[in-house]
């Protein structure tokens, strides 16, 4: 039975149980629901990948269709739900693989409900911490987790490269970041190619932000975000929301 995400209270969060053993699935769903979580369950990897994004996924590794490690990897690519791998596989290599593919934690069967609830609380705390990584700098707002950017309350759609450049500057507003550092952080650890590619993306980023003065060029050094109290741009219009 699949509960509707919209109609059930999601006070503690939504947990998706991905488990093909009906006995274990029923026990988990019952325990989690009793603890106050909105809980759904599916028995295949395919169904897990099609589920509306929950807050936490409890992922069995031994699934009938897609291997759990692969499900973990695809979930991590497509959503930011916390993933706790729940497995009978006790081998260290499986746990390492799961963590490397994006799992936040793992539990080895058999385990107690209290331990599971504590692990869920821990991964949820961590993701709430990440959720607060929002940088406000004058009219500019950069959310490092959701990768959303707005200027004066208006959303700005950036390409991944443009966001990476902005992230370099916004993660320490006011500091001058060298061209080399931007290239290394936004492109590759060891960028030896032409640096003109940076100018092209920087021009596009400035154009999209709609404020040529928001990113200052520090000649001979690099770039930095302008002091929000010293706007070089014309007077800002009123925020739209
Ligand atoms: Ca299984």
mmCIF file of C-alpha atoms and ligand atoms in Angstrom:
data_model
loop_
_atom_site.group_PDB
_atom_site.id
_atom_site.type_symbol
_atom_site.label_atom_id
_atom_site.label_comp_id
_atom_site.label_asym_id
_atom_site.label_seq_id
_atom_site.Cartn_x
_atom_site.Cartn_y
_atom_site.Cartn_z
ATOM 1 C CA UNK A 1 0.000 0.000 0.000
ATOM 2 C CA UNK A 2 1.491 3.317 -1.093
ATOM 3 C CA UNK A 3 0.584 6.318 1.039
ATOM 4 C CA UNK A 4 0.048 9.612 -0.731
ATOM 5 C CA UNK A 5 2.931 11.971 -0.087
ATOM 6 C CA UNK A 6 0.645 14.984 -0.034
ATOM 7 C CA UNK A 7 -2.134 13.787 2.217
ATOM 8 C CA UNK A 8 -0.171 12.217 5.050
ATOM 9 C CA UNK A 9 1.562 14.450 7.559
ATOM 10 C CA UNK A 10 5.307 14.484 6.927
ATOM 11 C CA UNK A 11 6.320 15.961 10.259
ATOM 12 C CA UNK A 12 9.281 13.688 10.891
ATOM 13 C CA UNK A 13 9.925 13.028 7.241
ATOM 14 C CA UNK A 14 9.169 10.444 4.590
ATOM 15 C CA UNK A 15 10.968 7.132 4.647
ATOM 16 C CA UNK A 16 10.964 4.716 1.741
ATOM 17 C CA UNK A 17 11.666 1.068 2.571
ATOM 18 C CA UNK A 18 13.165 -0.810 -0.400
ATOM 19 C CA UNK A 19 12.992 -4.454 0.622
ATOM 20 C CA UNK A 20 11.854 -7.598 -1.199
ATOM 21 C CA UNK A 21 11.443 -9.712 1.942
ATOM 22 C CA UNK A 22 7.804 -9.121 2.902
ATOM 23 C CA UNK A 23 8.390 -10.045 6.560
ATOM 24 C CA UNK A 24 11.202 -7.536 7.029
ATOM 25 C CA UNK A 25 9.392 -4.864 4.994
ATOM 26 C CA UNK A 26 6.234 -5.184 7.078
ATOM 27 C CA UNK A 27 8.206 -5.014 10.332
ATOM 28 C CA UNK A 28 10.101 -1.905 9.184
ATOM 29 C CA UNK A 29 7.021 -0.092 7.877
ATOM 30 C CA UNK A 30 5.118 -0.846 11.074
ATOM 31 C CA UNK A 31 7.966 0.311 13.331
ATOM 32 C CA UNK A 32 8.651 3.475 11.370
ATOM 33 C CA UNK A 33 4.991 4.414 11.108
ATOM 34 C CA UNK A 34 4.584 3.895 14.855
ATOM 35 C CA UNK A 35 7.613 6.153 15.409
ATOM 36 C CA UNK A 36 5.858 8.915 13.451
ATOM 37 C CA UNK A 37 7.416 8.645 9.993
ATOM 38 C CA UNK A 38 5.396 8.721 6.819
ATOM 39 C CA UNK A 39 6.475 5.395 5.404
ATOM 40 C CA UNK A 40 6.160 3.704 2.043
ATOM 41 C CA UNK A 41 7.598 0.474 0.791
ATOM 42 C CA UNK A 42 8.564 -1.054 -2.538
ATOM 43 C CA UNK A 43 10.054 -4.433 -3.390
ATOM 44 C CA UNK A 44 12.154 -3.624 -6.473
ATOM 45 C CA UNK A 45 14.922 -1.247 -7.458
ATOM 46 C CA UNK A 46 12.873 -0.001 -10.402
ATOM 47 C CA UNK A 47 9.987 0.996 -8.129
ATOM 48 C CA UNK A 48 12.438 2.710 -5.748
ATOM 49 C CA UNK A 49 13.804 4.850 -8.577
ATOM 50 C CA UNK A 50 10.282 5.836 -9.629
ATOM 51 C CA UNK A 51 9.121 6.792 -6.119
ATOM 52 C CA UNK A 52 8.549 10.520 -5.330
ATOM 53 C CA UNK A 53 11.752 11.649 -3.604
ATOM 54 C CA UNK A 54 11.586 10.732 0.107
ATOM 55 C CA UNK A 55 13.752 12.157 2.893
ATOM 56 C CA UNK A 56 15.352 8.829 3.752
ATOM 57 C CA UNK A 57 15.696 5.602 1.768
ATOM 58 C CA UNK A 58 16.282 2.309 3.575
ATOM 59 C CA UNK A 59 17.839 0.267 0.826
ATOM 60 C CA UNK A 60 18.238 -3.503 0.816
ATOM 61 C CA UNK A 61 21.198 -4.497 -1.367
ATOM 62 C CA UNK A 62 19.816 -7.845 -2.520
ATOM 63 C CA UNK A 63 16.898 -6.869 -4.743
ATOM 64 C CA UNK A 64 15.227 -9.051 -7.395
ATOM 65 C CA UNK A 65 15.759 -6.729 -10.370
ATOM 66 C CA UNK A 66 18.558 -4.155 -10.029
ATOM 67 C CA UNK A 67 21.476 -4.626 -7.649
ATOM 68 C CA UNK A 68 21.119 -2.403 -4.573
ATOM 69 C CA UNK A 69 24.518 -0.778 -5.150
ATOM 70 C CA UNK A 70 23.359 0.292 -8.610
ATOM 71 C CA UNK A 71 20.069 1.601 -7.163
ATOM 72 C CA UNK A 72 22.105 3.562 -4.617
ATOM 73 C CA UNK A 73 24.255 5.097 -7.339
ATOM 74 C CA UNK A 74 21.237 6.092 -9.457
ATOM 75 C CA UNK A 75 19.361 7.512 -6.472
ATOM 76 C CA UNK A 76 22.373 9.606 -5.537
ATOM 77 C CA UNK A 77 22.555 10.960 -9.094
ATOM 78 C CA UNK A 78 18.891 11.894 -9.209
ATOM 79 C CA UNK A 79 17.993 13.069 -5.699
ATOM 80 C CA UNK A 80 19.413 14.211 -2.373
ATOM 81 C CA UNK A 81 17.522 11.778 -0.142
ATOM 82 C CA UNK A 82 19.604 10.295 2.662
ATOM 83 C CA UNK A 83 20.371 6.658 1.885
ATOM 84 C CA UNK A 84 20.831 4.004 4.568
ATOM 85 C CA UNK A 85 21.853 0.666 3.134
ATOM 86 C CA UNK A 86 20.240 -2.217 4.973
ATOM 87 C CA UNK A 87 21.873 -5.484 4.122
ATOM 88 C CA UNK A 88 22.570 -9.018 5.190
ATOM 89 C CA UNK A 89 25.901 -8.778 3.448
ATOM 90 C CA UNK A 90 28.446 -8.377 6.183
ATOM 91 C CA UNK A 91 31.497 -8.043 3.973
ATOM 92 C CA UNK A 92 33.448 -4.856 4.359
ATOM 93 C CA UNK A 93 33.850 -4.530 0.568
ATOM 94 C CA UNK A 94 30.051 -4.248 0.136
ATOM 95 C CA UNK A 95 29.804 -1.545 2.766
ATOM 96 C CA UNK A 96 32.717 0.381 1.252
ATOM 97 C CA UNK A 97 31.155 0.099 -2.206
ATOM 98 C CA UNK A 98 27.773 1.310 -0.926
ATOM 99 C CA UNK A 99 29.332 4.296 0.850
ATOM 100 C CA UNK A 100 31.415 5.107 -2.230
ATOM 101 C CA UNK A 101 28.265 5.048 -4.372
ATOM 102 C CA UNK A 102 26.635 7.659 -2.146
ATOM 103 C CA UNK A 103 25.076 5.810 0.809
ATOM 104 C CA UNK A 104 25.072 7.925 3.967
ATOM 105 C CA UNK A 105 25.134 4.999 6.369
ATOM 106 C CA UNK A 106 24.563 1.249 6.534
ATOM 107 C CA UNK A 107 23.009 -1.299 8.850
ATOM 108 C CA UNK A 108 23.717 -5.019 8.868
ATOM 109 C CA UNK A 109 20.806 -7.383 9.401
ATOM 110 C CA UNK A 110 19.666 -8.291 11.946
ATOM 111 C CA UNK A 111 19.383 -4.927 13.687
ATOM 112 C CA UNK A 112 17.092 -3.409 16.284
ATOM 113 C CA UNK A 113 14.444 -0.822 15.515
ATOM 114 C CA UNK A 114 15.917 1.610 18.044
ATOM 115 C CA UNK A 115 19.270 1.550 16.288
ATOM 116 C CA UNK A 116 17.563 2.098 12.923
ATOM 117 C CA UNK A 117 15.629 5.084 14.302
ATOM 118 C CA UNK A 118 18.850 6.570 15.726
ATOM 119 C CA UNK A 119 20.594 6.184 12.344
ATOM 120 C CA UNK A 120 17.658 7.864 10.593
ATOM 121 C CA UNK A 121 17.790 10.765 13.049
ATOM 122 C CA UNK A 122 21.542 11.116 12.447
ATOM 123 C CA UNK A 123 21.380 11.198 8.636
ATOM 124 C CA UNK A 124 18.382 13.559 8.768
ATOM 125 C CA UNK A 125 20.296 15.938 11.050
ATOM 126 C CA UNK A 126 23.191 15.923 8.605
ATOM 127 C CA UNK A 127 20.969 16.712 5.626
ATOM 128 C CA UNK A 128 19.233 19.514 7.563
ATOM 129 C CA UNK A 129 22.675 20.921 8.290
ATOM 130 C CA UNK A 130 23.451 20.860 4.571
ATOM 131 C CA UNK A 131 20.091 22.457 3.871
ATOM 132 C CA UNK A 132 21.215 25.557 5.747
ATOM 133 C CA UNK A 133 24.122 26.178 3.411
ATOM 134 C CA UNK A 134 22.586 29.274 1.901
ATOM 135 C CA UNK A 135 24.826 32.252 1.241
ATOM 136 C CA UNK A 136 23.308 35.725 1.250
ATOM 137 C CA UNK A 137 25.488 38.482 -0.156
ATOM 138 C CA UNK A 138 23.613 41.710 -0.780
ATOM 139 C CA UNK A 139 21.027 41.053 -3.490
ATOM 140 C CA UNK A 140 22.585 37.663 -4.281
ATOM 141 C CA UNK A 141 21.427 34.383 -2.706
ATOM 142 C CA UNK A 142 23.243 31.118 -3.454
ATOM 143 C CA UNK A 143 21.955 27.813 -2.076
ATOM 144 C CA UNK A 144 24.902 25.407 -2.186
ATOM 145 C CA UNK A 145 22.734 22.337 -1.578
ATOM 146 C CA UNK A 146 19.915 22.891 -4.060
ATOM 147 C CA UNK A 147 22.229 24.892 -6.362
ATOM 148 C CA UNK A 148 19.576 27.596 -6.724
ATOM 149 C CA UNK A 149 20.647 31.164 -7.313
ATOM 150 C CA UNK A 150 18.588 34.310 -7.073
ATOM 151 C CA UNK A 151 19.255 38.008 -7.486
ATOM 152 C CA UNK A 152 16.886 40.306 -5.657
ATOM 153 C CA UNK A 153 14.491 37.368 -5.223
ATOM 154 C CA UNK A 154 14.445 36.494 -8.913
ATOM 155 C CA UNK A 155 15.686 32.993 -9.760
ATOM 156 C CA UNK A 156 18.633 32.801 -12.126
ATOM 157 C CA UNK A 157 19.150 29.580 -14.114
ATOM 158 C CA UNK A 158 22.841 28.769 -14.428
ATOM 159 C CA UNK A 159 24.718 26.011 -16.192
ATOM 160 C CA UNK A 160 26.769 23.684 -13.940
ATOM 161 C CA UNK A 161 29.983 25.500 -14.919
ATOM 162 C CA UNK A 162 28.517 28.937 -14.238
ATOM 163 C CA UNK A 163 27.273 27.725 -10.866
ATOM 164 C CA UNK A 164 30.695 26.276 -10.059
ATOM 165 C CA UNK A 165 32.342 29.627 -10.802
ATOM 166 C CA UNK A 166 29.817 31.483 -8.662
ATOM 167 C CA UNK A 167 30.226 28.917 -5.877
ATOM 168 C CA UNK A 168 33.989 29.636 -5.815
ATOM 169 C CA UNK A 169 33.350 33.324 -5.281
ATOM 170 C CA UNK A 170 30.313 33.066 -3.001
ATOM 171 C CA UNK A 171 31.797 30.485 -0.624
ATOM 172 C CA UNK A 172 34.058 33.262 0.696
ATOM 173 C CA UNK A 173 32.422 36.546 -0.359
ATOM 174 C CA UNK A 174 34.780 39.475 -0.697
ATOM 175 C CA UNK A 175 37.925 37.353 -1.038
ATOM 176 C CA UNK A 176 39.726 37.739 -4.340
ATOM 177 C CA UNK A 177 39.909 34.333 -6.017
ATOM 178 C CA UNK A 178 42.668 33.884 -8.586
ATOM 179 C CA UNK A 179 41.898 32.827 -12.130
ATOM 180 C CA UNK A 180 43.902 29.656 -11.552
ATOM 181 C CA UNK A 181 41.865 28.777 -8.448
ATOM 182 C CA UNK A 182 38.574 29.273 -10.294
ATOM 183 C CA UNK A 183 39.831 27.088 -13.138
ATOM 184 C CA UNK A 184 41.011 24.381 -10.773
ATOM 185 C CA UNK A 185 37.834 24.335 -8.715
ATOM 186 C CA UNK A 186 35.293 24.735 -11.512
ATOM 187 C CA UNK A 187 37.008 22.642 -14.155
ATOM 188 C CA UNK A 188 39.605 20.242 -12.977
ATOM 189 C CA UNK A 189 42.184 19.857 -10.287
ATOM 190 C CA UNK A 190 44.894 20.297 -12.898
ATOM 191 C CA UNK A 191 43.763 22.661 -15.589
ATOM 192 C CA UNK A 192 46.478 23.443 -18.107
ATOM 193 C CA UNK A 193 44.279 24.449 -21.024
ATOM 194 C CA UNK A 194 43.554 27.946 -22.302
ATOM 195 C CA UNK A 195 42.140 30.241 -19.640
ATOM 196 C CA UNK A 196 39.978 32.018 -22.224
ATOM 197 C CA UNK A 197 37.274 29.431 -21.536
ATOM 198 C CA UNK A 198 36.904 31.010 -18.098
ATOM 199 C CA UNK A 199 36.272 34.445 -19.626
ATOM 200 C CA UNK A 200 33.528 33.046 -21.839
ATOM 201 C CA UNK A 201 31.714 31.427 -18.903
ATOM 202 C CA UNK A 202 32.337 34.429 -16.671
ATOM 203 C CA UNK A 203 30.756 36.747 -19.254
ATOM 204 C CA UNK A 204 27.705 34.484 -19.481
ATOM 205 C CA UNK A 205 27.443 34.305 -15.689
ATOM 206 C CA UNK A 206 27.597 38.092 -15.328
ATOM 207 C CA UNK A 207 25.004 38.519 -18.053
ATOM 208 C CA UNK A 208 22.627 36.059 -16.391
ATOM 209 C CA UNK A 209 23.053 37.666 -12.977
ATOM 210 C CA UNK A 210 22.026 40.910 -14.658
ATOM 211 C CA UNK A 211 24.513 42.924 -12.598
ATOM 212 C CA UNK A 212 27.810 43.500 -14.344
ATOM 213 C CA UNK A 213 29.238 44.952 -11.124
ATOM 214 C CA UNK A 214 28.300 42.027 -8.892
ATOM 215 C CA UNK A 215 31.445 40.118 -9.848
ATOM 216 C CA UNK A 216 34.439 42.427 -9.864
ATOM 217 C CA UNK A 217 37.561 41.807 -11.878
ATOM 218 C CA UNK A 218 40.643 42.437 -9.764
ATOM 219 C CA UNK A 219 43.200 43.105 -12.488
ATOM 220 C CA UNK A 220 46.270 40.943 -12.284
ATOM 221 C CA UNK A 221 44.683 38.763 -9.586
ATOM 222 C CA UNK A 222 41.273 37.337 -10.339
ATOM 223 C CA UNK A 223 37.684 37.933 -9.306
ATOM 224 C CA UNK A 224 35.626 38.656 -6.239
ATOM 225 C CA UNK A 225 32.059 39.422 -5.293
ATOM 226 C CA UNK A 226 31.479 43.159 -4.927
ATOM 227 C CA UNK A 227 30.887 44.594 -1.473
ATOM 228 C CA UNK A 228 27.087 44.501 -1.097
ATOM 229 C CA UNK A 229 27.188 47.863 0.685
ATOM 230 C CA UNK A 230 29.039 49.483 -2.203
ATOM 231 C CA UNK A 231 26.861 48.741 -5.226
ATOM 232 C CA UNK A 232 28.301 49.929 -8.478
ATOM 233 C CA UNK A 233 25.120 49.060 -10.303
ATOM 234 C CA UNK A 234 22.169 51.386 -10.719
ATOM 235 C CA UNK A 235 19.652 51.500 -7.885
ATOM 236 C CA UNK A 236 18.005 48.135 -7.400
ATOM 237 C CA UNK A 237 14.321 47.793 -8.144
ATOM 238 C CA UNK A 238 12.119 46.649 -5.266
ATOM 239 C CA UNK A 239 12.270 42.903 -4.608
ATOM 240 C CA UNK A 240 9.554 41.035 -6.454
ATOM 241 C CA UNK A 241 8.573 38.931 -3.442
HETATM 242 CA CA1 LIG B 1 16.653 -8.886 -0.274
#
